[in-house]
Amino acid sequence: MKSVWKNITRKNDIQLSRQGMKQQLAKGVAWLSAAKLIVNGLSTLSTLILARYLTPDDFGLVAFATTMLSVISAVTELSLASALIHHRNPTDVHYNTAWTLNVLRSSTIGGIFCLAAPWISDTHGDPRLQSVMMILGITLALNGLTNPKMVVLTKNLVFWQEFVRNVAERLAGVTVGIVIAVIYQSYWALIASTVVSQLVSIAVSYLVYPYRPRVSFQHAKQLWSFSIWLTLGQIVNTLNWKFDHLLVGFLLGNKALGYYTVGDNLSTKPTREMISPLETTLFPGFSKIGEDKQRLKSAYSKAQTLVAMIALPVGVGIALLSSSIVLLFLGEKWEPVILVIQIMAGSVALQTLSSAVQPLALSQGQTKLLFKRDLISFAIRIPLIVVGLWTAGLLGVLIGRAISTVVSVHMNMTIVKMIIGTSIREQWLANIRSLTGVVSMVVLVGGLHYQLGVGHSVLQMITHLILFIFVGAVAYASVVLGLWLLVGKPHGPEHECISLLQSLIGKVKARLNK
């Protein structure tokens, strides 16, 4: 079996040299995009269905436990997968070392999480939290068993395995969660979904790339030397993005946290999941051309403008349609979520203007620079959120997040300037057509929404929602393509999308003619 996988890896290397990195990245993006499309669809469907059977308090209870778990996981994250991808020629001993370190780390913090459950439950004043934390702690302990050799395929820009694992784990988790929610209408549906997803993920990782781990510490220092700054950055970054959840849970209660969490999921996941496939392929892709600065600069510009052109209208569109989505699918009991979605979706959309900075910096080994960025962002964001919470409650938290997003985008663009020399002005101008298209979408859809409203009956709500989506899509596409034609059809994201569309149409015609 091992020889078979060696042959597959060898063929992948040959395929990479023949087809070129661009074709391999395109295939990788296609695999990951398909996975994210399915996973995001399943996640959204799960949230909408579970929200019908569960209460905001149920979501808040589980969100409080999972947020603590995320923070603890980040504090101890070793970032060994990135170290293995960055390593030129890792051996089996490197993978064994990574597996050993991950097992020790996950089992230790999983045990600590279980032991702390009674005390945290008493402090929070909710006895249900103890059993929830213990189950999640056991799941975290098992997480370290995940196959580290999955990165072999990632290093070769082969991503079908991510499609298999992501879709399998999400499908299993969503199915179990919905079944339990419908039958028992209990918050355990959320816990069961998380546990089943994790177990399936571990099993699939060994099915798609067979590997028999061994205990080893031989290259621990070598792997740690690369990942230490990533780990520190991950600690700060997670505290940066999860601290507000803990604050809301502690000070405003489970119900407010339930609104906040559901709004966060519905507003940010579609955009982030949409751009995640491209960002995943960019790290190994940028690494392969990292020594050619001019080529790297061109590749970054093409990738970033493509990400923004696709994801920016999605985030803004979700913000514009939030009222229709919440009232139609979740019901009036979730009406406070509308404001959460509007502000968060707009913030995430803005972040897409500099979202490719992470793989760019990683490809250049600039992990310390990323850590400094995360540390500065943390020092700015947390005080804004604390002051906002103190003065205006949940609305203040949302405003604090929005302001910190603007600062974060500027910092990311500054990092891009430091690494490849592209000025901040150039980065904004590169996305000017997408930004103009979004403005036109906001004006037209916003005006139409003001005139028609959400609607009263279910049929009317559906009709209005479809109309808003159609008008927004046409407005955005018309303005972007119109400006592109006006400036002489320069090589950019529009050209890439048209080429891809033509290629797909050609393949469909060829198959139909057979």
PDB file of N, CA, C and O in Angstrom, residues 87-153:
ATOM      1  N   HIS A  87       8.672  22.896   4.896  1.00  0.00           N
ATOM      2  CA  HIS A  87       9.896  22.085   4.826  1.00  0.00           C
ATOM      3  C   HIS A  87      10.074  21.540   3.411  1.00  0.00           C
ATOM      4  O   HIS A  87       9.140  21.033   2.806  1.00  0.00           O
ATOM      5  N   ARG A  88      11.286  21.643   2.888  1.00  0.00           N
ATOM      6  CA  ARG A  88      11.530  21.229   1.509  1.00  0.00           C
ATOM      7  C   ARG A  88      11.391  19.726   1.308  1.00  0.00           C
ATOM      8  O   ARG A  88      10.772  19.269   0.353  1.00  0.00           O
ATOM      9  N   ASN A  89      11.999  18.940   2.197  1.00  0.00           N
ATOM     10  CA  ASN A  89      11.995  17.477   2.022  1.00  0.00           C
ATOM     11  C   ASN A  89      11.754  16.768   3.357  1.00  0.00           C
ATOM     12  O   ASN A  89      12.678  16.172   3.925  1.00  0.00           O
ATOM     13  N   PRO A  90      10.538  16.826   3.882  1.00  0.00           N
ATOM     14  CA  PRO A  90      10.265  16.128   5.150  1.00  0.00           C
ATOM     15  C   PRO A  90      10.300  14.615   4.978  1.00  0.00           C
ATOM     16  O   PRO A  90       9.890  14.086   3.947  1.00  0.00           O
ATOM     17  N   THR A  91      10.801  13.925   5.988  1.00  0.00           N
ATOM     18  CA  THR A  91      10.867  12.463   5.977  1.00  0.00           C
ATOM     19  C   THR A  91       9.769  11.889   6.864  1.00  0.00           C
ATOM     20  O   THR A  91       9.034  12.634   7.520  1.00  0.00           O
ATOM     21  N   ASP A  92       9.661  10.554   6.879  1.00  0.00           N
ATOM     22  CA  ASP A  92       8.676   9.917   7.746  1.00  0.00           C
ATOM     23  C   ASP A  92       8.909  10.268   9.211  1.00  0.00           C
ATOM     24  O   ASP A  92       7.957  10.336  10.004  1.00  0.00           O
ATOM     25  N   VAL A  93      10.158  10.475   9.568  1.00  0.00           N
ATOM     26  CA  VAL A  93      10.463  10.830  10.961  1.00  0.00           C
ATOM     27  C   VAL A  93       9.870  12.193  11.308  1.00  0.00           C
ATOM     28  O   VAL A  93       9.400  12.407  12.428  1.00  0.00           O
ATOM     29  N   HIS A  94       9.887  13.117  10.350  1.00  0.00           N
ATOM     30  CA  HIS A  94       9.260  14.425  10.584  1.00  0.00           C
ATOM     31  C   HIS A  94       7.761  14.264  10.857  1.00  0.00           C
ATOM     32  O   HIS A  94       7.214  14.892  11.766  1.00  0.00           O
ATOM     33  N   TYR A  95       7.116  13.419  10.055  1.00  0.00           N
ATOM     34  CA  TYR A  95       5.672  13.207  10.238  1.00  0.00           C
ATOM     35  C   TYR A  95       5.382  12.490  11.556  1.00  0.00           C
ATOM     36  O   TYR A  95       4.400  12.802  12.232  1.00  0.00           O
ATOM     37  N   ASN A  96       6.221  11.541  11.911  1.00  0.00           N
ATOM     38  CA  ASN A  96       6.049  10.848  13.199  1.00  0.00           C
ATOM     39  C   ASN A  96       6.204  11.814  14.365  1.00  0.00           C
ATOM     40  O   ASN A  96       5.475  11.735  15.360  1.00  0.00           O
ATOM     41  N   THR A  97       7.174  12.712  14.237  1.00  0.00           N
ATOM     42  CA  THR A  97       7.379  13.715  15.286  1.00  0.00           C
ATOM     43  C   THR A  97       6.167  14.626  15.421  1.00  0.00           C
ATOM     44  O   THR A  97       5.702  14.918  16.527  1.00  0.00           O
ATOM     45  N   ALA A  98       5.643  15.063  14.271  1.00  0.00           N
ATOM     46  CA  ALA A  98       4.462  15.924  14.290  1.00  0.00           C
ATOM     47  C   ALA A  98       3.280  15.204  14.921  1.00  0.00           C
ATOM     48  O   ALA A  98       2.534  15.785  15.729  1.00  0.00           O
ATOM     49  N   TRP A  99       3.080  13.941  14.569  1.00  0.00           N
ATOM     50  CA  TRP A  99       1.980  13.158  15.125  1.00  0.00           C
ATOM     51  C   TRP A  99       2.128  13.017  16.647  1.00  0.00           C
ATOM     52  O   TRP A  99       1.172  13.193  17.399  1.00  0.00           O
ATOM     53  N   THR A 100       3.337  12.715  17.105  1.00  0.00           N
ATOM     54  CA  THR A 100       3.588  12.536  18.535  1.00  0.00           C
ATOM     55  C   THR A 100       3.306  13.816  19.314  1.00  0.00           C
ATOM     56  O   THR A 100       2.644  13.803  20.364  1.00  0.00           O
ATOM     57  N   LEU A 101       3.808  14.928  18.801  1.00  0.00           N
ATOM     58  CA  LEU A 101       3.597  16.207  19.484  1.00  0.00           C
ATOM     59  C   LEU A 101       2.117  16.581  19.519  1.00  0.00           C
ATOM     60  O   LEU A 101       1.620  17.095  20.526  1.00  0.00           O
ATOM     61  N   ASN A 102       1.416  16.316  18.439  1.00  0.00           N
ATOM     62  CA  ASN A 102      -0.016  16.633  18.399  1.00  0.00           C
ATOM     63  C   ASN A 102      -0.816  15.781  19.385  1.00  0.00           C
ATOM     64  O   ASN A 102      -1.753  16.266  20.022  1.00  0.00           O
ATOM     65  N   VAL A 103      -0.459  14.496  19.493  1.00  0.00           N
ATOM     66  CA  VAL A 103      -1.156  13.613  20.429  1.00  0.00           C
ATOM     67  C   VAL A 103      -0.935  14.072  21.871  1.00  0.00           C
ATOM     68  O   VAL A 103      -1.878  14.139  22.677  1.00  0.00           O
ATOM     69  N   LEU A 104       0.298  14.397  22.208  1.00  0.00           N
ATOM     70  CA  LEU A 104       0.598  14.852  23.569  1.00  0.00           C
ATOM     71  C   LEU A 104      -0.132  16.155  23.888  1.00  0.00           C
ATOM     72  O   LEU A 104      -0.714  16.310  24.964  1.00  0.00           O
ATOM     73  N   ARG A 105      -0.097  17.061  22.944  1.00  0.00           N
ATOM     74  CA  ARG A 105      -0.736  18.350  23.160  1.00  0.00           C
ATOM     75  C   ARG A 105      -2.253  18.213  23.340  1.00  0.00           C
ATOM     76  O   ARG A 105      -2.833  18.741  24.292  1.00  0.00           O
ATOM     77  N   SER A 106      -2.915  17.477  22.450  1.00  0.00           N
ATOM     78  CA  SER A 106      -4.366  17.378  22.496  1.00  0.00           C
ATOM     79  C   SER A 106      -4.853  16.600  23.718  1.00  0.00           C
ATOM     80  O   SER A 106      -5.850  16.972  24.343  1.00  0.00           O
ATOM     81  N   SER A 107      -4.161  15.537  24.065  1.00  0.00           N
ATOM     82  CA  SER A 107      -4.579  14.749  25.235  1.00  0.00           C
ATOM     83  C   SER A 107      -4.405  15.542  26.528  1.00  0.00           C
ATOM     84  O   SER A 107      -5.228  15.452  27.445  1.00  0.00           O
ATOM     85  N   THR A 108      -3.355  16.340  26.602  1.00  0.00           N
ATOM     86  CA  THR A 108      -3.104  17.140  27.803  1.00  0.00           C
ATOM     87  C   THR A 108      -4.165  18.219  27.994  1.00  0.00           C
ATOM     88  O   THR A 108      -4.765  18.339  29.063  1.00  0.00           O
ATOM     89  N   ILE A 109      -4.397  19.010  26.951  1.00  0.00           N
ATOM     90  CA  ILE A 109      -5.366  20.099  27.112  1.00  0.00           C
ATOM     91  C   ILE A 109      -6.794  19.577  27.160  1.00  0.00           C
ATOM     92  O   ILE A 109      -7.666  20.181  27.795  1.00  0.00           O
ATOM     93  N   GLY A 110      -7.058  18.424  26.504  1.00  0.00           N
ATOM     94  CA  GLY A 110      -8.381  17.819  26.617  1.00  0.00           C
ATOM     95  C   GLY A 110      -8.664  17.394  28.048  1.00  0.00           C
ATOM     96  O   GLY A 110      -9.769  17.593  28.569  1.00  0.00           O
ATOM     97  N   GLY A 111      -7.651  16.815  28.697  1.00  0.00           N
ATOM     98  CA  GLY A 111      -7.812  16.411  30.094  1.00  0.00           C
ATOM     99  C   GLY A 111      -7.999  17.601  31.017  1.00  0.00           C
ATOM    100  O   GLY A 111      -8.842  17.576  31.931  1.00  0.00           O
ATOM    101  N   ILE A 112      -7.224  18.661  30.795  1.00  0.00           N
ATOM    102  CA  ILE A 112      -7.357  19.873  31.612  1.00  0.00           C
ATOM    103  C   ILE A 112      -8.742  20.485  31.451  1.00  0.00           C
ATOM    104  O   ILE A 112      -9.360  20.954  32.424  1.00  0.00           O
ATOM    105  N   PHE A 113      -9.258  20.474  30.212  1.00  0.00           N
ATOM    106  CA  PHE A 113     -10.580  21.030  29.941  1.00  0.00           C
ATOM    107  C   PHE A 113     -11.657  20.256  30.704  1.00  0.00           C
ATOM    108  O   PHE A 113     -12.591  20.856  31.258  1.00  0.00           O
ATOM    109  N   CYS A 114     -11.527  18.939  30.749  1.00  0.00           N
ATOM    110  CA  CYS A 114     -12.488  18.112  31.490  1.00  0.00           C
ATOM    111  C   CYS A 114     -12.411  18.381  32.990  1.00  0.00           C
ATOM    112  O   CYS A 114     -13.441  18.483  33.669  1.00  0.00           O
ATOM    113  N   LEU A 115     -11.184  18.496  33.520  1.00  0.00           N
ATOM    114  CA  LEU A 115     -11.009  18.725  34.948  1.00  0.00           C
ATOM    115  C   LEU A 115     -11.537  20.103  35.376  1.00  0.00           C
ATOM    116  O   LEU A 115     -12.003  20.275  36.499  1.00  0.00           O
ATOM    117  N   ALA A 116     -11.457  21.070  34.471  1.00  0.00           N
ATOM    118  CA  ALA A 116     -11.913  22.424  34.802  1.00  0.00           C
ATOM    119  C   ALA A 116     -13.418  22.585  34.664  1.00  0.00           C
ATOM    120  O   ALA A 116     -13.974  23.612  35.089  1.00  0.00           O
ATOM    121  N   ALA A 117     -14.098  21.588  34.086  1.00  0.00           N
ATOM    122  CA  ALA A 117     -15.529  21.703  33.804  1.00  0.00           C
ATOM    123  C   ALA A 117     -16.384  22.008  35.042  1.00  0.00           C
ATOM    124  O   ALA A 117     -17.233  22.914  34.987  1.00  0.00           O
ATOM    125  N   PRO A 118     -16.216  21.304  36.162  1.00  0.00           N
ATOM    126  CA  PRO A 118     -17.074  21.599  37.329  1.00  0.00           C
ATOM    127  C   PRO A 118     -16.908  23.034  37.838  1.00  0.00           C
ATOM    128  O   PRO A 118     -17.897  23.706  38.155  1.00  0.00           O
ATOM    129  N   TRP A 119     -15.667  23.505  37.904  1.00  0.00           N
ATOM    130  CA  TRP A 119     -15.421  24.853  38.422  1.00  0.00           C
ATOM    131  C   TRP A 119     -16.006  25.915  37.494  1.00  0.00           C
ATOM    132  O   TRP A 119     -16.651  26.867  37.945  1.00  0.00           O
ATOM    133  N   ILE A 120     -15.791  25.782  36.192  1.00  0.00           N
ATOM    134  CA  ILE A 120     -16.307  26.768  35.243  1.00  0.00           C
ATOM    135  C   ILE A 120     -17.832  26.743  35.223  1.00  0.00           C
ATOM    136  O   ILE A 120     -18.489  27.791  35.116  1.00  0.00           O
ATOM    137  N   SER A 121     -18.407  25.567  35.357  1.00  0.00           N
ATOM    138  CA  SER A 121     -19.860  25.435  35.385  1.00  0.00           C
ATOM    139  C   SER A 121     -20.447  26.172  36.578  1.00  0.00           C
ATOM    140  O   SER A 121     -21.451  26.887  36.454  1.00  0.00           O
ATOM    141  N   ASP A 122     -19.817  26.018  37.732  1.00  0.00           N
ATOM    142  CA  ASP A 122     -20.289  26.726  38.927  1.00  0.00           C
ATOM    143  C   ASP A 122     -20.122  28.234  38.786  1.00  0.00           C
ATOM    144  O   ASP A 122     -21.006  29.012  39.174  1.00  0.00           O
ATOM    145  N   THR A 123     -18.994  28.664  38.224  1.00  0.00           N
ATOM    146  CA  THR A 123     -18.733  30.094  38.053  1.00  0.00           C
ATOM    147  C   THR A 123     -19.736  30.729  37.105  1.00  0.00           C
ATOM    148  O   THR A 123     -20.227  31.841  37.348  1.00  0.00           O
ATOM    149  N   HIS A 124     -20.046  30.014  36.020  1.00  0.00           N
ATOM    150  CA  HIS A 124     -20.984  30.533  35.025  1.00  0.00           C
ATOM    151  C   HIS A 124     -22.433  30.426  35.498  1.00  0.00           C
ATOM    152  O   HIS A 124     -23.321  31.090  34.957  1.00  0.00           O
ATOM    153  N   GLY A 125     -22.663  29.578  36.488  1.00  0.00           N
ATOM    154  CA  GLY A 125     -24.011  29.440  37.030  1.00  0.00           C
ATOM    155  C   GLY A 125     -24.945  28.591  36.187  1.00  0.00           C
ATOM    156  O   GLY A 125     -26.173  28.766  36.253  1.00  0.00           O
ATOM    157  N   ASP A 126     -24.394  27.663  35.407  1.00  0.00           N
ATOM    158  CA  ASP A 126     -25.220  26.799  34.565  1.00  0.00           C
ATOM    159  C   ASP A 126     -24.699  25.367  34.681  1.00  0.00           C
ATOM    160  O   ASP A 126     -23.651  25.030  34.123  1.00  0.00           O
ATOM    161  N   PRO A 127     -25.386  24.497  35.432  1.00  0.00           N
ATOM    162  CA  PRO A 127     -24.912  23.119  35.644  1.00  0.00           C
ATOM    163  C   PRO A 127     -24.809  22.307  34.357  1.00  0.00           C
ATOM    164  O   PRO A 127     -24.066  21.321  34.303  1.00  0.00           O
ATOM    165  N   ARG A 128     -25.537  22.700  33.320  1.00  0.00           N
ATOM    166  CA  ARG A 128     -25.472  21.966  32.053  1.00  0.00           C
ATOM    167  C   ARG A 128     -24.095  22.061  31.412  1.00  0.00           C
ATOM    168  O   ARG A 128     -23.684  21.200  30.632  1.00  0.00           O
ATOM    169  N   LEU A 129     -23.384  23.111  31.744  1.00  0.00           N
ATOM    170  CA  LEU A 129     -22.094  23.371  31.110  1.00  0.00           C
ATOM    171  C   LEU A 129     -21.059  22.298  31.451  1.00  0.00           C
ATOM    172  O   LEU A 129     -20.169  22.017  30.642  1.00  0.00           O
ATOM    173  N   GLN A 130     -21.175  21.668  32.620  1.00  0.00           N
ATOM    174  CA  GLN A 130     -20.181  20.683  33.037  1.00  0.00           C
ATOM    175  C   GLN A 130     -20.131  19.487  32.082  1.00  0.00           C
ATOM    176  O   GLN A 130     -19.067  19.098  31.601  1.00  0.00           O
ATOM    177  N   SER A 131     -21.264  18.887  31.804  1.00  0.00           N
ATOM    178  CA  SER A 131     -21.285  17.717  30.921  1.00  0.00           C
ATOM    179  C   SER A 131     -20.915  18.099  29.492  1.00  0.00           C
ATOM    180  O   SER A 131     -20.247  17.334  28.783  1.00  0.00           O
ATOM    181  N   VAL A 132     -21.330  19.286  29.066  1.00  0.00           N
ATOM    182  CA  VAL A 132     -20.978  19.746  27.717  1.00  0.00           C
ATOM    183  C   VAL A 132     -19.465  19.863  27.576  1.00  0.00           C
ATOM    184  O   VAL A 132     -18.865  19.412  26.592  1.00  0.00           O
ATOM    185  N   MET A 133     -18.825  20.463  28.569  1.00  0.00           N
ATOM    186  CA  MET A 133     -17.375  20.642  28.521  1.00  0.00           C
ATOM    187  C   MET A 133     -16.634  19.314  28.562  1.00  0.00           C
ATOM    188  O   MET A 133     -15.603  19.150  27.889  1.00  0.00           O
ATOM    189  N   MET A 134     -17.118  18.366  29.322  1.00  0.00           N
ATOM    190  CA  MET A 134     -16.438  17.076  29.418  1.00  0.00           C
ATOM    191  C   MET A 134     -16.471  16.329  28.089  1.00  0.00           C
ATOM    192  O   MET A 134     -15.470  15.745  27.658  1.00  0.00           O
ATOM    193  N   ILE A 135     -17.608  16.362  27.418  1.00  0.00           N
ATOM    194  CA  ILE A 135     -17.701  15.700  26.112  1.00  0.00           C
ATOM    195  C   ILE A 135     -16.783  16.374  25.101  1.00  0.00           C
ATOM    196  O   ILE A 135     -16.052  15.707  24.341  1.00  0.00           O
ATOM    197  N   LEU A 136     -16.782  17.691  25.087  1.00  0.00           N
ATOM    198  CA  LEU A 136     -15.920  18.413  24.153  1.00  0.00           C
ATOM    199  C   LEU A 136     -14.444  18.207  24.482  1.00  0.00           C
ATOM    200  O   LEU A 136     -13.597  18.164  23.580  1.00  0.00           O
ATOM    201  N   GLY A 137     -14.122  18.089  25.759  1.00  0.00           N
ATOM    202  CA  GLY A 137     -12.740  17.837  26.154  1.00  0.00           C
ATOM    203  C   GLY A 137     -12.233  16.494  25.640  1.00  0.00           C
ATOM    204  O   GLY A 137     -11.098  16.366  25.176  1.00  0.00           O
ATOM    205  N   ILE A 138     -13.076  15.471  25.716  1.00  0.00           N
ATOM    206  CA  ILE A 138     -12.709  14.146  25.195  1.00  0.00           C
ATOM    207  C   ILE A 138     -12.512  14.212  23.678  1.00  0.00           C
ATOM    208  O   ILE A 138     -11.573  13.623  23.129  1.00  0.00           O
ATOM    209  N   THR A 139     -13.385  14.937  23.021  1.00  0.00           N
ATOM    210  CA  THR A 139     -13.263  15.098  21.568  1.00  0.00           C
ATOM    211  C   THR A 139     -11.965  15.794  21.193  1.00  0.00           C
ATOM    212  O   THR A 139     -11.287  15.406  20.234  1.00  0.00           O
ATOM    213  N   LEU A 140     -11.601  16.812  21.975  1.00  0.00           N
ATOM    214  CA  LEU A 140     -10.349  17.508  21.724  1.00  0.00           C
ATOM    215  C   LEU A 140      -9.146  16.589  21.911  1.00  0.00           C
ATOM    216  O   LEU A 140      -8.178  16.639  21.141  1.00  0.00           O
ATOM    217  N   ALA A 141      -9.204  15.723  22.914  1.00  0.00           N
ATOM    218  CA  ALA A 141      -8.108  14.782  23.151  1.00  0.00           C
ATOM    219  C   ALA A 141      -7.906  13.858  21.954  1.00  0.00           C
ATOM    220  O   ALA A 141      -6.777  13.506  21.591  1.00  0.00           O
ATOM    221  N   LEU A 142      -8.992  13.463  21.323  1.00  0.00           N
ATOM    222  CA  LEU A 142      -8.905  12.570  20.163  1.00  0.00           C
ATOM    223  C   LEU A 142      -8.411  13.294  18.914  1.00  0.00           C
ATOM    224  O   LEU A 142      -7.894  12.653  17.987  1.00  0.00           O
ATOM    225  N   ASN A 143      -8.551  14.597  18.895  1.00  0.00           N
ATOM    226  CA  ASN A 143      -8.200  15.372  17.706  1.00  0.00           C
ATOM    227  C   ASN A 143      -6.736  15.216  17.308  1.00  0.00           C
ATOM    228  O   ASN A 143      -6.384  15.314  16.126  1.00  0.00           O
ATOM    229  N   GLY A 144      -5.866  14.972  18.282  1.00  0.00           N
ATOM    230  CA  GLY A 144      -4.442  14.830  18.001  1.00  0.00           C
ATOM    231  C   GLY A 144      -4.090  13.610  17.168  1.00  0.00           C
ATOM    232  O   GLY A 144      -2.975  13.507  16.647  1.00  0.00           O
ATOM    233  N   LEU A 145      -5.015  12.682  17.025  1.00  0.00           N
ATOM    234  CA  LEU A 145      -4.765  11.470  16.251  1.00  0.00           C
ATOM    235  C   LEU A 145      -4.857  11.695  14.742  1.00  0.00           C
ATOM    236  O   LEU A 145      -4.551  10.793  13.963  1.00  0.00           O
ATOM    237  N   THR A 146      -5.270  12.874  14.316  1.00  0.00           N
ATOM    238  CA  THR A 146      -5.415  13.159  12.886  1.00  0.00           C
ATOM    239  C   THR A 146      -4.115  12.894  12.133  1.00  0.00           C
ATOM    240  O   THR A 146      -3.018  13.191  12.629  1.00  0.00           O
ATOM    241  N   ASN A 147      -4.243  12.355  10.940  1.00  0.00           N
ATOM    242  CA  ASN A 147      -3.099  11.970  10.115  1.00  0.00           C
ATOM    243  C   ASN A 147      -2.310  13.196   9.639  1.00  0.00           C
ATOM    244  O   ASN A 147      -2.813  13.976   8.842  1.00  0.00           O
ATOM    245  N   PRO A 148      -1.051  13.379  10.084  1.00  0.00           N
ATOM    246  CA  PRO A 148      -0.272  14.543   9.653  1.00  0.00           C
ATOM    247  C   PRO A 148       0.229  14.429   8.220  1.00  0.00           C
ATOM    248  O   PRO A 148       0.640  15.418   7.608  1.00  0.00           O
ATOM    249  N   LYS A 149       0.202  13.207   7.662  1.00  0.00           N
ATOM    250  CA  LYS A 149       0.754  13.005   6.323  1.00  0.00           C
ATOM    251  C   LYS A 149      -0.194  13.458   5.221  1.00  0.00           C
ATOM    252  O   LYS A 149       0.145  13.370   4.038  1.00  0.00           O
ATOM    253  N   MET A 150      -1.345  13.983   5.597  1.00  0.00           N
ATOM    254  CA  MET A 150      -2.244  14.576   4.612  1.00  0.00           C
ATOM    255  C   MET A 150      -1.564  15.739   3.886  1.00  0.00           C
ATOM    256  O   MET A 150      -1.898  16.058   2.745  1.00  0.00           O
ATOM    257  N   VAL A 151      -0.583  16.359   4.530  1.00  0.00           N
ATOM    258  CA  VAL A 151       0.072  17.513   3.909  1.00  0.00           C
ATOM    259  C   VAL A 151       0.949  17.116   2.729  1.00  0.00           C
ATOM    260  O   VAL A 151       1.377  17.978   1.958  1.00  0.00           O
ATOM    261  N   VAL A 152       1.244  15.822   2.573  1.00  0.00           N
ATOM    262  CA  VAL A 152       2.025  15.381   1.417  1.00  0.00           C
ATOM    263  C   VAL A 152       1.303  15.772   0.129  1.00  0.00           C
ATOM    264  O   VAL A 152       1.913  16.281  -0.824  1.00  0.00           O
ATOM    265  N   LEU A 153       0.016  15.521   0.086  1.00  0.00           N
ATOM    266  CA  LEU A 153      -0.770  15.880  -1.087  1.00  0.00           C
ATOM    267  C   LEU A 153      -0.876  17.394  -1.227  1.00  0.00           C
ATOM    268  O   LEU A 153      -0.811  17.932  -2.334  1.00  0.00           O
TER     269      LEU A 153
END
